[in-house]
Tab-separated table of C-alpha atoms in Angstrom:
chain	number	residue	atom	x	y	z
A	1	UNK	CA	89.060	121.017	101.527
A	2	UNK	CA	91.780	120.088	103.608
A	3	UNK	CA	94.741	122.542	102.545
A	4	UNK	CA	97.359	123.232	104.754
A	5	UNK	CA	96.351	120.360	107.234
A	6	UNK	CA	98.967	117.877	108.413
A	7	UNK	CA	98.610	114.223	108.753
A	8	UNK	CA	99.392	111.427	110.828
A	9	UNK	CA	99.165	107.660	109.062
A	10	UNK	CA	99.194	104.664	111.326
A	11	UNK	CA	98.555	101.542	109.067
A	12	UNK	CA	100.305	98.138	109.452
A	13	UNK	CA	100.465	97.721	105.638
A	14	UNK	CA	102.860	99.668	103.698
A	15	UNK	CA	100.433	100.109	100.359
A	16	UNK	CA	97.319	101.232	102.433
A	17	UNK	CA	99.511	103.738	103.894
A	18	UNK	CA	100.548	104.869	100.140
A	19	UNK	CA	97.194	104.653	98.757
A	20	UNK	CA	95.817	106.894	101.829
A	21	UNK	CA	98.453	109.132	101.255
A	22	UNK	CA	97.417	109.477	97.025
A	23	UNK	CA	94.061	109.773	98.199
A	24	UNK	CA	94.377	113.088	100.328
A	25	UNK	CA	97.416	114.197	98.232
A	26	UNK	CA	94.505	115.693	95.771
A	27	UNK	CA	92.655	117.401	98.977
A	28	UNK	CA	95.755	120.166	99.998
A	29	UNK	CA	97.069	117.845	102.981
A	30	UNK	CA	100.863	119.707	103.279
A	31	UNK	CA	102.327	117.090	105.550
A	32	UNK	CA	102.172	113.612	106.422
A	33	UNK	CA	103.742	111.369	108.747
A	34	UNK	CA	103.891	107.442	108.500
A	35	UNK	CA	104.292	104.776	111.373
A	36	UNK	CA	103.814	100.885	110.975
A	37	UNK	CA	102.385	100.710	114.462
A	38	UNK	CA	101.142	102.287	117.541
A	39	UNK	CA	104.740	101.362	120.095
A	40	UNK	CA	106.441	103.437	116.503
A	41	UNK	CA	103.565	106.443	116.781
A	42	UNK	CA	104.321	106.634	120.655
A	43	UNK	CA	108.209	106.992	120.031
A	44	UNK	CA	107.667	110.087	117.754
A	45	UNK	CA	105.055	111.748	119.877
A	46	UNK	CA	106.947	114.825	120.256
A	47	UNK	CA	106.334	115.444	116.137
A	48	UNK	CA	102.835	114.380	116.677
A	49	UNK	CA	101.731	117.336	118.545
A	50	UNK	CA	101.669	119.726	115.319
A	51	UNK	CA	99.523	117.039	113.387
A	52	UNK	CA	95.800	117.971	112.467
A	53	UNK	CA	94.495	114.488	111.622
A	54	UNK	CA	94.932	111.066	112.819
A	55	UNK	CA	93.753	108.169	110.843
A	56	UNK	CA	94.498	104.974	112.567
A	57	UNK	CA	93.939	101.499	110.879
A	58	UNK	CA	92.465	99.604	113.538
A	59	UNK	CA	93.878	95.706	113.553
A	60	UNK	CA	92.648	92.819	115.300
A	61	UNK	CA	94.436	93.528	118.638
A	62	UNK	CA	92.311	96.892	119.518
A	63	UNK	CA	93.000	97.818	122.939
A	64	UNK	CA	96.326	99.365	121.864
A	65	UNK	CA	94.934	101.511	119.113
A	66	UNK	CA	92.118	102.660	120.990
A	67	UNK	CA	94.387	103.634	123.683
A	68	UNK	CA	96.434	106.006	121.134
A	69	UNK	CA	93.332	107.483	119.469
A	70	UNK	CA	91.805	108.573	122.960
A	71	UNK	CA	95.265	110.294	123.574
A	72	UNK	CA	95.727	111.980	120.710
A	73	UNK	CA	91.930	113.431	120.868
A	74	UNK	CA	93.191	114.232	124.098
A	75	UNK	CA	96.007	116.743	122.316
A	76	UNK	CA	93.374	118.478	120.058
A	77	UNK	CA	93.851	116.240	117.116
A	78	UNK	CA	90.697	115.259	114.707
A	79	UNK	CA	90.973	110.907	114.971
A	80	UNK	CA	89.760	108.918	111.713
A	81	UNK	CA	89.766	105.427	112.553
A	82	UNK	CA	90.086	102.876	109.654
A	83	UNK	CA	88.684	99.687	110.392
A	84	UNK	CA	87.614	96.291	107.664
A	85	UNK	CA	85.392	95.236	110.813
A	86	UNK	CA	81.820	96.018	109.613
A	87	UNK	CA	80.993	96.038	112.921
A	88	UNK	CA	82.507	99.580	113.441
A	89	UNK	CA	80.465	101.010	110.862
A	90	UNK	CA	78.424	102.895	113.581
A	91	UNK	CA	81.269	103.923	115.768
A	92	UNK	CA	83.068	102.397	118.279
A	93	UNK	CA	82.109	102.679	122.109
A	94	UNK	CA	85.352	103.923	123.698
A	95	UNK	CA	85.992	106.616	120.413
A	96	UNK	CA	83.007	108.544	120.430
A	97	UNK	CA	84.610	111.335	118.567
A	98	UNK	CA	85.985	109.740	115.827
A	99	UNK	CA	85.030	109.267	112.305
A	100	UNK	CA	84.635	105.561	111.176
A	101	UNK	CA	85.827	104.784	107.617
A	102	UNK	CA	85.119	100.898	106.423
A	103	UNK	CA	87.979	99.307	104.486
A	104	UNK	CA	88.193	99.627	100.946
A	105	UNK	CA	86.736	102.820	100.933
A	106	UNK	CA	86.807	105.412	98.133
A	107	UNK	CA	88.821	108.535	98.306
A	108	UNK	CA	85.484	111.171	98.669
A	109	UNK	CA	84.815	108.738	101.380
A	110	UNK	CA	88.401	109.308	103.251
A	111	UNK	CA	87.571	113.372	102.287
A	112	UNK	CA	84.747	112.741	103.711
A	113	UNK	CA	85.531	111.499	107.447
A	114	UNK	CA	88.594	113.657	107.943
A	115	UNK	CA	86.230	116.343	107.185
A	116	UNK	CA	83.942	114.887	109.892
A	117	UNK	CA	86.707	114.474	112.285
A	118	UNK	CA	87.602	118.339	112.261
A	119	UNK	CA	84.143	119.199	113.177
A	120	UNK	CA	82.484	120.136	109.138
């Protein structure tokens, strides 16, 4: 489903970030990345250009995230946006393109919206 594609994980907390990673472990991902925050996922953007997939957890404090999602998209990369706001469940506004995954979600459901986010 998603062999060979490499991965970029930016979640705040450590054991979402591990539990994302076990989820698409099982789906053929070959590569992942992990960064704590959006300032860390800036200061490795040179290795972020040969990622396929984004997901972003989406905290409280938006603007920033959003801001790194829309660039990213920008560089060709599919952008799955985490979020436990309910609100998001029909997409946000200013991320059209992404794929919205509601917090806890099941791993066919994180399949799922990655698949979404490269286009099947």
């Amino acid at each position: 489903m998603l062999s060979g594609k490499r991965l970029l994980i930016v979640e705040e907390e450590f054991l979402i970030a591990l539990d994302i990673q076990r989820m698409l472990d099982g789906a053929g991902t070959t590569a992942m990345i992990f960064v704590r925050s959006v300032d860390e996922a800036e200061a490795h953007v040179d290795r972020l250009e040969n990622m396929d997939i984004a997901i972003i957890g989406l905290p409280m404090e938006t603007s920033s995230a959003i801001t790194l999602a829309q660039a990213l998209h920008e560089r060709g990369i599919a952008v799955v946006v985490s979020s436990s706001d309910h609100r998001h469940r029909h997409g946000i506004p200013a991320l059209p393109f992404a794929a919205i995954i509601i917090k806890p979600f099941a791993d066919e459901d994180l399949t799922r919206a990655c698949l979404k986010a490269l286009g099947g």
